[in-house]
């Protein structure tokens, strides 16, 4: 079986995916290396013996980092079911050898206006992982082919079960990321609510006490925005098998989505000019329901546990309503 993308080769017994060498990224990485070389040149390195040892150390470290980054820009990933492993190689050496049981899924990551696919390790499936494809624009036909045929084919070939949750490892009686009351699991966003409480309510109160209409007006505008913008509470109701989304300090229900419309957990890596900003984790639902964002974080180690708990709660709700359906 062959694909239209020359960087993807699907054979009867294995799949080889190549992430092409990026000249643009190489040039961007060379700029700071060139700056270091320029500074060392101004110091007279390597001909000037003054501070030679320190300059030599700086030169060695900068060169190793630069070359190490360059060799990783081209990555070949071999999915071999006969050997029962996934091998990740860069230009010079093998970076990683993974067993299918070590992999949760092959996940699409949205990075600005483009998407790429990565291997998600079971212990940290929403972390950086191992990227194995080029970047695709949203209008690229190759992206549609990756979603529709190539990724499912590779997962089936390797026996990778996407979104499989180990229920035995999740304690829903004492969840870590939700507060439980009977069949309702609540996740609150206290920082979003407190920001508006601390700012808008004192403004309104001081305006009333001093007769300052501007303070009352500014506080009222912030209170109005509090109703429109932030999600302050999300409730997963396993008794009714629905997700409820609240705003206005958790007092007004904004949306109600059935568990049956849930598709998967999805992470989005946000960058600006190649600089990492944060990663968001969302529940993805079928149309016409919008996704529900559960977290936005700089460090992704906690996202796997949050995703596992969320999926386990949804599964619990589906099991409850199943016999009644």
mmCIF file of C-alpha atoms in Angstrom:
data_model
loop_
_atom_site.group_PDB
_atom_site.id
_atom_site.type_symbol
_atom_site.label_atom_id
_atom_site.label_comp_id
_atom_site.label_asym_id
_atom_site.label_seq_id
_atom_site.Cartn_x
_atom_site.Cartn_y
_atom_site.Cartn_z
ATOM 1 C CA UNK A 1 0.000 0.000 0.000
ATOM 2 C CA UNK A 2 1.534 3.328 -1.052
ATOM 3 C CA UNK A 3 0.647 6.889 -0.190
ATOM 4 C CA UNK A 4 0.673 10.046 -2.288
ATOM 5 C CA UNK A 5 3.079 11.708 0.182
ATOM 6 C CA UNK A 6 6.651 10.736 -0.690
ATOM 7 C CA UNK A 7 7.654 11.119 2.975
ATOM 8 C CA UNK A 8 5.261 8.305 3.923
ATOM 9 C CA UNK A 9 5.791 4.768 2.655
ATOM 10 C CA UNK A 10 3.177 2.176 3.604
ATOM 11 C CA UNK A 11 4.170 -1.367 2.814
ATOM 12 C CA UNK A 12 2.458 -4.663 3.535
ATOM 13 C CA UNK A 13 4.596 -5.342 6.581
ATOM 14 C CA UNK A 14 5.804 -1.970 7.817
ATOM 15 C CA UNK A 15 5.474 1.804 7.508
ATOM 16 C CA UNK A 16 8.280 4.343 7.147
ATOM 17 C CA UNK A 17 7.552 8.015 7.809
ATOM 18 C CA UNK A 18 10.212 10.661 7.203
ATOM 19 C CA UNK A 19 10.170 14.153 8.632
ATOM 20 C CA UNK A 20 12.172 16.115 6.007
ATOM 21 C CA UNK A 21 15.111 18.295 6.933
ATOM 22 C CA UNK A 22 13.942 21.872 7.546
ATOM 23 C CA UNK A 23 16.308 24.420 6.037
ATOM 24 C CA UNK A 24 14.392 27.292 7.660
ATOM 25 C CA UNK A 25 14.733 25.811 11.150
ATOM 26 C CA UNK A 26 18.405 25.108 10.476
ATOM 27 C CA UNK A 27 18.976 28.745 9.515
ATOM 28 C CA UNK A 28 17.116 30.001 12.589
ATOM 29 C CA UNK A 29 19.228 27.722 14.817
ATOM 30 C CA UNK A 30 22.426 28.905 13.127
ATOM 31 C CA UNK A 31 21.811 32.570 13.995
ATOM 32 C CA UNK A 32 22.505 32.269 17.765
ATOM 33 C CA UNK A 33 25.424 29.922 17.005
ATOM 34 C CA UNK A 34 26.858 32.577 14.694
ATOM 35 C CA UNK A 35 26.436 35.195 17.421
ATOM 36 C CA UNK A 36 28.444 33.012 19.820
ATOM 37 C CA UNK A 37 31.182 32.566 17.195
ATOM 38 C CA UNK A 38 31.251 36.333 16.654
ATOM 39 C CA UNK A 39 31.719 36.988 20.374
ATOM 40 C CA UNK A 40 34.478 34.398 20.556
ATOM 41 C CA UNK A 41 36.161 35.982 17.512
ATOM 42 C CA UNK A 42 36.101 39.361 19.234
ATOM 43 C CA UNK A 43 37.798 37.692 22.212
ATOM 44 C CA UNK A 44 40.570 36.569 19.873
ATOM 45 C CA UNK A 45 39.686 32.876 20.053
ATOM 46 C CA UNK A 46 41.382 30.561 19.152
ATOM 47 C CA UNK A 47 44.650 32.450 18.562
ATOM 48 C CA UNK A 48 44.661 34.566 21.703
ATOM 49 C CA UNK A 49 45.734 32.508 24.704
ATOM 50 C CA UNK A 50 43.923 34.813 27.121
ATOM 51 C CA UNK A 51 40.864 32.992 28.547
ATOM 52 C CA UNK A 52 41.524 30.234 26.005
ATOM 53 C CA UNK A 53 40.166 27.435 28.214
ATOM 54 C CA UNK A 54 36.898 29.215 29.014
ATOM 55 C CA UNK A 55 36.368 30.221 25.388
ATOM 56 C CA UNK A 56 37.136 26.666 24.248
ATOM 57 C CA UNK A 57 34.460 25.317 26.609
ATOM 58 C CA UNK A 58 31.905 27.834 25.298
ATOM 59 C CA UNK A 59 32.816 26.938 21.703
ATOM 60 C CA UNK A 60 32.507 23.189 22.388
ATOM 61 C CA UNK A 61 29.134 23.492 24.128
ATOM 62 C CA UNK A 62 27.681 25.800 21.444
ATOM 63 C CA UNK A 63 28.914 23.534 18.642
ATOM 64 C CA UNK A 64 27.540 20.354 20.242
ATOM 65 C CA UNK A 65 24.140 21.978 20.819
ATOM 66 C CA UNK A 66 24.017 23.347 17.276
ATOM 67 C CA UNK A 67 25.036 20.080 15.601
ATOM 68 C CA UNK A 68 22.786 18.065 17.921
ATOM 69 C CA UNK A 69 19.813 20.189 16.898
ATOM 70 C CA UNK A 70 20.640 19.927 13.187
ATOM 71 C CA UNK A 71 20.835 16.126 13.148
ATOM 72 C CA UNK A 72 17.396 15.951 14.778
ATOM 73 C CA UNK A 73 15.783 18.072 12.075
ATOM 74 C CA UNK A 74 15.467 15.049 9.822
ATOM 75 C CA UNK A 75 13.762 12.142 11.547
ATOM 76 C CA UNK A 76 12.819 8.735 10.169
ATOM 77 C CA UNK A 77 10.274 6.651 12.074
ATOM 78 C CA UNK A 78 9.924 2.968 11.229
ATOM 79 C CA UNK A 79 6.777 1.144 12.335
ATOM 80 C CA UNK A 80 7.644 -2.555 12.103
ATOM 81 C CA UNK A 81 4.984 -5.027 13.343
ATOM 82 C CA UNK A 82 7.210 -8.031 12.571
ATOM 83 C CA UNK A 83 9.879 -6.788 14.985
ATOM 84 C CA UNK A 84 7.140 -5.527 17.287
ATOM 85 C CA UNK A 85 8.665 -2.103 17.789
ATOM 86 C CA UNK A 86 8.774 1.479 16.569
ATOM 87 C CA UNK A 87 12.233 2.882 15.824
ATOM 88 C CA UNK A 88 12.965 6.607 15.706
ATOM 89 C CA UNK A 89 16.183 7.639 13.908
ATOM 90 C CA UNK A 90 17.712 11.015 13.183
ATOM 91 C CA UNK A 91 20.405 11.750 10.597
ATOM 92 C CA UNK A 92 23.122 9.888 12.506
ATOM 93 C CA UNK A 93 21.789 7.529 15.147
ATOM 94 C CA UNK A 94 18.759 5.768 16.632
ATOM 95 C CA UNK A 95 17.067 8.028 19.152
ATOM 96 C CA UNK A 96 14.438 5.690 20.554
ATOM 97 C CA UNK A 97 13.027 2.202 20.222
ATOM 98 C CA UNK A 98 9.449 1.851 21.485
ATOM 99 C CA UNK A 99 7.165 -1.138 21.985
ATOM 100 C CA UNK A 100 3.524 -0.740 20.920
ATOM 101 C CA UNK A 101 2.473 -1.093 24.569
ATOM 102 C CA UNK A 102 4.548 2.014 25.358
ATOM 103 C CA UNK A 103 2.437 4.111 22.954
ATOM 104 C CA UNK A 104 -0.992 5.532 23.698
ATOM 105 C CA UNK A 105 -1.732 6.871 20.213
ATOM 106 C CA UNK A 106 -0.463 8.744 17.201
ATOM 107 C CA UNK A 107 -1.789 12.216 17.944
ATOM 108 C CA UNK A 108 -2.348 15.215 15.722
ATOM 109 C CA UNK A 109 -0.945 18.389 17.271
ATOM 110 C CA UNK A 110 -2.242 21.770 16.134
ATOM 111 C CA UNK A 111 0.655 24.231 16.109
ATOM 112 C CA UNK A 112 -0.636 27.658 15.103
ATOM 113 C CA UNK A 113 -2.062 27.314 11.582
ATOM 114 C CA UNK A 114 -0.389 23.981 10.870
ATOM 115 C CA UNK A 115 -0.644 20.430 12.185
ATOM 116 C CA UNK A 116 1.795 17.596 12.663
ATOM 117 C CA UNK A 117 1.655 14.096 14.142
ATOM 118 C CA UNK A 118 3.588 12.702 17.074
ATOM 119 C CA UNK A 119 3.991 9.447 18.964
ATOM 120 C CA UNK A 120 2.378 9.886 22.375
ATOM 121 C CA UNK A 121 4.127 7.838 25.098
ATOM 122 C CA UNK A 122 1.713 6.128 27.469
ATOM 123 C CA UNK A 123 3.203 7.862 30.528
ATOM 124 C CA UNK A 124 3.084 11.359 29.020
ATOM 125 C CA UNK A 125 0.833 11.282 25.986
ATOM 126 C CA UNK A 126 0.169 15.031 26.007
ATOM 127 C CA UNK A 127 3.797 16.015 26.499
ATOM 128 C CA UNK A 128 6.238 16.724 23.709
ATOM 129 C CA UNK A 129 6.403 13.082 22.609
ATOM 130 C CA UNK A 130 8.189 12.108 19.395
ATOM 131 C CA UNK A 131 7.226 14.122 16.344
ATOM 132 C CA UNK A 132 7.471 12.034 13.172
ATOM 133 C CA UNK A 133 5.856 14.031 10.346
ATOM 134 C CA UNK A 134 6.292 17.317 8.555
ATOM 135 C CA UNK A 135 3.950 20.219 9.241
ATOM 136 C CA UNK A 136 0.768 20.325 7.178
ATOM 137 C CA UNK A 137 -1.429 23.349 6.513
ATOM 138 C CA UNK A 138 -5.146 22.986 7.080
ATOM 139 C CA UNK A 139 -5.818 22.997 3.320
ATOM 140 C CA UNK A 140 -3.151 20.384 2.518
ATOM 141 C CA UNK A 141 -4.655 17.248 0.964
ATOM 142 C CA UNK A 142 -1.884 15.231 2.603
ATOM 143 C CA UNK A 143 -3.226 16.202 6.030
ATOM 144 C CA UNK A 144 -6.643 14.805 5.119
ATOM 145 C CA UNK A 145 -4.971 11.591 3.930
ATOM 146 C CA UNK A 146 -3.012 11.315 7.182
ATOM 147 C CA UNK A 147 -6.189 11.663 9.231
ATOM 148 C CA UNK A 148 -8.403 9.413 7.122
ATOM 149 C CA UNK A 149 -6.159 6.517 6.101
ATOM 150 C CA UNK A 150 -2.466 6.656 7.008
ATOM 151 C CA UNK A 151 -2.629 7.134 10.785
ATOM 152 C CA UNK A 152 -5.489 4.602 11.275
ATOM 153 C CA UNK A 153 -3.615 2.109 9.071
ATOM 154 C CA UNK A 154 -0.413 2.442 11.090
ATOM 155 C CA UNK A 155 -2.286 2.186 14.400
ATOM 156 C CA UNK A 156 -4.074 -0.952 13.212
ATOM 157 C CA UNK A 157 -0.801 -2.392 11.895
ATOM 158 C CA UNK A 158 0.961 -1.867 15.232
ATOM 159 C CA UNK A 159 -2.031 -2.679 17.440
ATOM 160 C CA UNK A 160 -2.133 0.771 19.021
ATOM 161 C CA UNK A 161 -5.483 1.371 20.726
ATOM 162 C CA UNK A 162 -6.166 5.095 20.843
ATOM 163 C CA UNK A 163 -7.809 6.594 23.932
ATOM 164 C CA UNK A 164 -7.658 3.351 25.870
ATOM 165 C CA UNK A 165 -8.105 4.142 29.559
ATOM 166 C CA UNK A 166 -6.873 1.784 32.272
ATOM 167 C CA UNK A 167 -9.811 2.024 34.686
ATOM 168 C CA UNK A 168 -7.956 0.080 37.360
ATOM 169 C CA UNK A 169 -5.395 2.890 37.626
ATOM 170 C CA UNK A 170 -8.005 5.633 38.167
ATOM 171 C CA UNK A 171 -9.577 6.182 41.578
ATOM 172 C CA UNK A 172 -12.865 7.944 40.879
ATOM 173 C CA UNK A 173 -13.824 7.851 44.549
ATOM 174 C CA UNK A 174 -11.003 10.322 45.215
ATOM 175 C CA UNK A 175 -10.220 11.987 41.875
ATOM 176 C CA UNK A 176 -7.235 14.310 41.730
ATOM 177 C CA UNK A 177 -8.469 16.857 39.206
ATOM 178 C CA UNK A 178 -12.186 16.896 40.005
ATOM 179 C CA UNK A 179 -14.239 17.284 43.160
ATOM 180 C CA UNK A 180 -16.907 14.597 43.416
ATOM 181 C CA UNK A 181 -20.369 14.843 44.891
ATOM 182 C CA UNK A 182 -22.408 11.722 44.223
ATOM 183 C CA UNK A 183 -22.467 11.352 40.434
ATOM 184 C CA UNK A 184 -21.208 14.860 39.650
ATOM 185 C CA UNK A 185 -17.532 15.578 39.024
ATOM 186 C CA UNK A 186 -16.709 19.302 39.111
ATOM 187 C CA UNK A 187 -13.639 21.082 37.797
ATOM 188 C CA UNK A 188 -13.441 24.733 38.840
ATOM 189 C CA UNK A 189 -11.235 27.453 37.405
ATOM 190 C CA UNK A 190 -10.694 29.481 40.536
ATOM 191 C CA UNK A 191 -8.060 31.827 39.119
ATOM 192 C CA UNK A 192 -10.392 33.015 36.356
ATOM 193 C CA UNK A 193 -13.203 33.669 38.816
ATOM 194 C CA UNK A 194 -11.029 35.282 41.474
ATOM 195 C CA UNK A 195 -9.521 37.679 38.937
ATOM 196 C CA UNK A 196 -12.932 39.186 38.273
ATOM 197 C CA UNK A 197 -14.049 39.043 41.905
ATOM 198 C CA UNK A 198 -10.928 40.841 43.132
ATOM 199 C CA UNK A 199 -11.143 43.537 40.445
ATOM 200 C CA UNK A 200 -14.783 44.185 39.569
ATOM 201 C CA UNK A 201 -16.576 43.820 42.926
ATOM 202 C CA UNK A 202 -14.288 46.269 44.826
ATOM 203 C CA UNK A 203 -14.657 48.738 41.944
ATOM 204 C CA UNK A 204 -18.429 48.596 42.104
ATOM 205 C CA UNK A 205 -18.450 48.757 45.919
ATOM 206 C CA UNK A 206 -16.079 51.719 46.071
ATOM 207 C CA UNK A 207 -18.040 53.474 43.343
ATOM 208 C CA UNK A 208 -21.287 53.089 45.279
ATOM 209 C CA UNK A 209 -19.710 54.296 48.521
ATOM 210 C CA UNK A 210 -18.015 57.332 46.963
ATOM 211 C CA UNK A 211 -20.602 58.087 44.288
ATOM 212 C CA UNK A 212 -18.012 57.556 41.527
ATOM 213 C CA UNK A 213 -20.024 56.552 38.470
ATOM 214 C CA UNK A 214 -16.862 55.766 36.492
ATOM 215 C CA UNK A 215 -15.785 53.116 39.010
ATOM 216 C CA UNK A 216 -19.306 51.655 38.974
ATOM 217 C CA UNK A 217 -19.275 51.622 35.174
ATOM 218 C CA UNK A 218 -15.835 49.994 34.911
ATOM 219 C CA UNK A 219 -16.759 47.341 37.472
ATOM 220 C CA UNK A 220 -20.026 46.636 35.694
ATOM 221 C CA UNK A 221 -18.231 46.201 32.355
ATOM 222 C CA UNK A 222 -15.836 43.703 33.945
ATOM 223 C CA UNK A 223 -18.754 41.874 35.535
ATOM 224 C CA UNK A 224 -20.427 41.709 32.120
ATOM 225 C CA UNK A 225 -17.251 40.298 30.570
ATOM 226 C CA UNK A 226 -17.156 37.748 33.372
ATOM 227 C CA UNK A 227 -20.441 36.395 32.023
ATOM 228 C CA UNK A 228 -19.264 36.281 28.402
ATOM 229 C CA UNK A 229 -15.617 35.206 28.385
ATOM 230 C CA UNK A 230 -14.302 32.817 31.030
ATOM 231 C CA UNK A 231 -15.379 29.268 31.767
ATOM 232 C CA UNK A 232 -15.495 29.139 35.536
ATOM 233 C CA UNK A 233 -16.789 25.597 36.107
ATOM 234 C CA UNK A 234 -17.191 22.316 34.226
ATOM 235 C CA UNK A 235 -19.371 19.529 35.597
ATOM 236 C CA UNK A 236 -19.294 15.953 34.311
ATOM 237 C CA UNK A 237 -22.640 14.470 35.392
ATOM 238 C CA UNK A 238 -22.471 10.663 35.251
ATOM 239 C CA UNK A 239 -26.106 10.286 36.360
ATOM 240 C CA UNK A 240 -27.404 12.076 33.270
ATOM 241 C CA UNK A 241 -24.286 11.456 31.129
ATOM 242 C CA UNK A 242 -23.793 15.097 30.179
ATOM 243 C CA UNK A 243 -21.087 17.762 30.372
ATOM 244 C CA UNK A 244 -22.234 21.112 31.732
ATOM 245 C CA UNK A 245 -20.173 24.242 31.148
ATOM 246 C CA UNK A 246 -20.715 27.264 33.423
ATOM 247 C CA UNK A 247 -19.560 30.871 33.375
ATOM 248 C CA UNK A 248 -20.393 33.975 35.452
ATOM 249 C CA UNK A 249 -18.469 32.674 38.487
ATOM 250 C CA UNK A 250 -20.052 29.265 37.988
ATOM 251 C CA UNK A 251 -23.604 30.557 38.414
ATOM 252 C CA UNK A 252 -24.919 30.401 34.829
ATOM 253 C CA UNK A 253 -24.977 27.279 32.691
ATOM 254 C CA UNK A 254 -23.661 28.086 29.242
ATOM 255 C CA UNK A 255 -23.715 24.697 27.486
ATOM 256 C CA UNK A 256 -24.867 21.118 28.027
ATOM 257 C CA UNK A 257 -23.265 18.364 25.931
ATOM 258 C CA UNK A 258 -24.137 14.629 26.041
ATOM 259 C CA UNK A 259 -21.378 12.117 26.729
ATOM 260 C CA UNK A 260 -22.469 10.311 23.545
ATOM 261 C CA UNK A 261 -21.015 13.192 21.491
ATOM 262 C CA UNK A 262 -17.552 12.845 23.075
ATOM 263 C CA UNK A 263 -14.850 11.805 20.591
ATOM 264 C CA UNK A 264 -11.462 12.113 22.284
ATOM 265 C CA UNK A 265 -9.054 14.231 24.294
ATOM 266 C CA UNK A 266 -6.978 16.624 22.221
ATOM 267 C CA UNK A 267 -3.913 18.710 23.050
ATOM 268 C CA UNK A 268 -2.877 21.862 21.213
ATOM 269 C CA UNK A 269 0.679 23.144 21.398
ATOM 270 C CA UNK A 270 0.756 26.935 21.074
ATOM 271 C CA UNK A 271 3.871 28.660 19.737
ATOM 272 C CA UNK A 272 4.769 32.159 18.589
ATOM 273 C CA UNK A 273 7.636 32.528 16.094
ATOM 274 C CA UNK A 274 8.836 29.028 17.041
ATOM 275 C CA UNK A 275 8.808 29.961 20.750
ATOM 276 C CA UNK A 276 6.697 27.627 22.896
ATOM 277 C CA UNK A 277 3.926 29.418 24.784
ATOM 278 C CA UNK A 278 1.683 26.763 26.356
ATOM 279 C CA UNK A 279 -0.278 23.555 25.769
ATOM 280 C CA UNK A 280 -4.056 23.301 26.114
ATOM 281 C CA UNK A 281 -6.084 20.132 26.724
ATOM 282 C CA UNK A 282 -9.650 19.902 25.457
ATOM 283 C CA UNK A 283 -12.527 17.464 25.199
ATOM 284 C CA UNK A 284 -13.430 17.069 21.519
ATOM 285 C CA UNK A 285 -17.088 16.533 20.600
ATOM 286 C CA UNK A 286 -19.003 15.824 17.431
ATOM 287 C CA UNK A 287 -20.530 18.695 15.482
ATOM 288 C CA UNK A 288 -22.320 20.945 16.273
ATOM 289 C CA UNK A 289 -20.878 20.911 19.803
ATOM 290 C CA UNK A 290 -17.823 23.021 20.503
ATOM 291 C CA UNK A 291 -14.748 21.640 22.247
ATOM 292 C CA UNK A 292 -14.432 22.113 26.008
ATOM 293 C CA UNK A 293 -11.033 23.275 27.249
ATOM 294 C CA UNK A 294 -9.988 21.616 30.507
ATOM 295 C CA UNK A 295 -6.514 23.029 31.080
ATOM 296 C CA UNK A 296 -3.856 25.419 29.816
ATOM 297 C CA UNK A 297 -0.365 24.775 31.128
ATOM 298 C CA UNK A 298 3.310 25.328 30.416
ATOM 299 C CA UNK A 299 4.349 21.924 31.774
ATOM 300 C CA UNK A 300 2.477 18.950 30.349
ATOM 301 C CA UNK A 301 3.270 16.250 32.894
ATOM 302 C CA UNK A 302 -0.116 16.575 34.614
ATOM 303 C CA UNK A 303 -2.232 16.491 31.443
ATOM 304 C CA UNK A 304 -2.092 12.711 31.028
ATOM 305 C CA UNK A 305 -3.589 12.118 34.456
ATOM 306 C CA UNK A 306 -6.270 14.760 33.847
ATOM 307 C CA UNK A 307 -7.165 13.204 30.488
ATOM 308 C CA UNK A 308 -7.299 9.692 31.977
ATOM 309 C CA UNK A 309 -9.614 10.820 34.782
ATOM 310 C CA UNK A 310 -11.859 12.658 32.342
ATOM 311 C CA UNK A 311 -12.142 9.649 30.017
ATOM 312 C CA UNK A 312 -12.799 7.354 32.979
ATOM 313 C CA UNK A 313 -15.621 9.624 34.197
ATOM 314 C CA UNK A 314 -17.182 9.676 30.718
ATOM 315 C CA UNK A 315 -16.918 5.883 30.544
ATOM 316 C CA UNK A 316 -18.553 5.583 33.969
ATOM 317 C CA UNK A 317 -21.445 7.767 32.820
ATOM 318 C CA UNK A 318 -21.905 5.750 29.635
ATOM 319 C CA UNK A 319 -21.975 2.533 31.663
ATOM 320 C CA UNK A 320 -24.609 3.987 33.980
ATOM 321 C CA UNK A 321 -27.003 5.080 31.247
ATOM 322 C CA UNK A 322 -26.273 2.130 28.973
ATOM 323 C CA UNK A 323 -28.840 -0.304 30.390
ATOM 324 C CA UNK A 324 -31.480 2.464 30.449
ATOM 325 C CA UNK A 325 -30.937 3.478 26.788
#
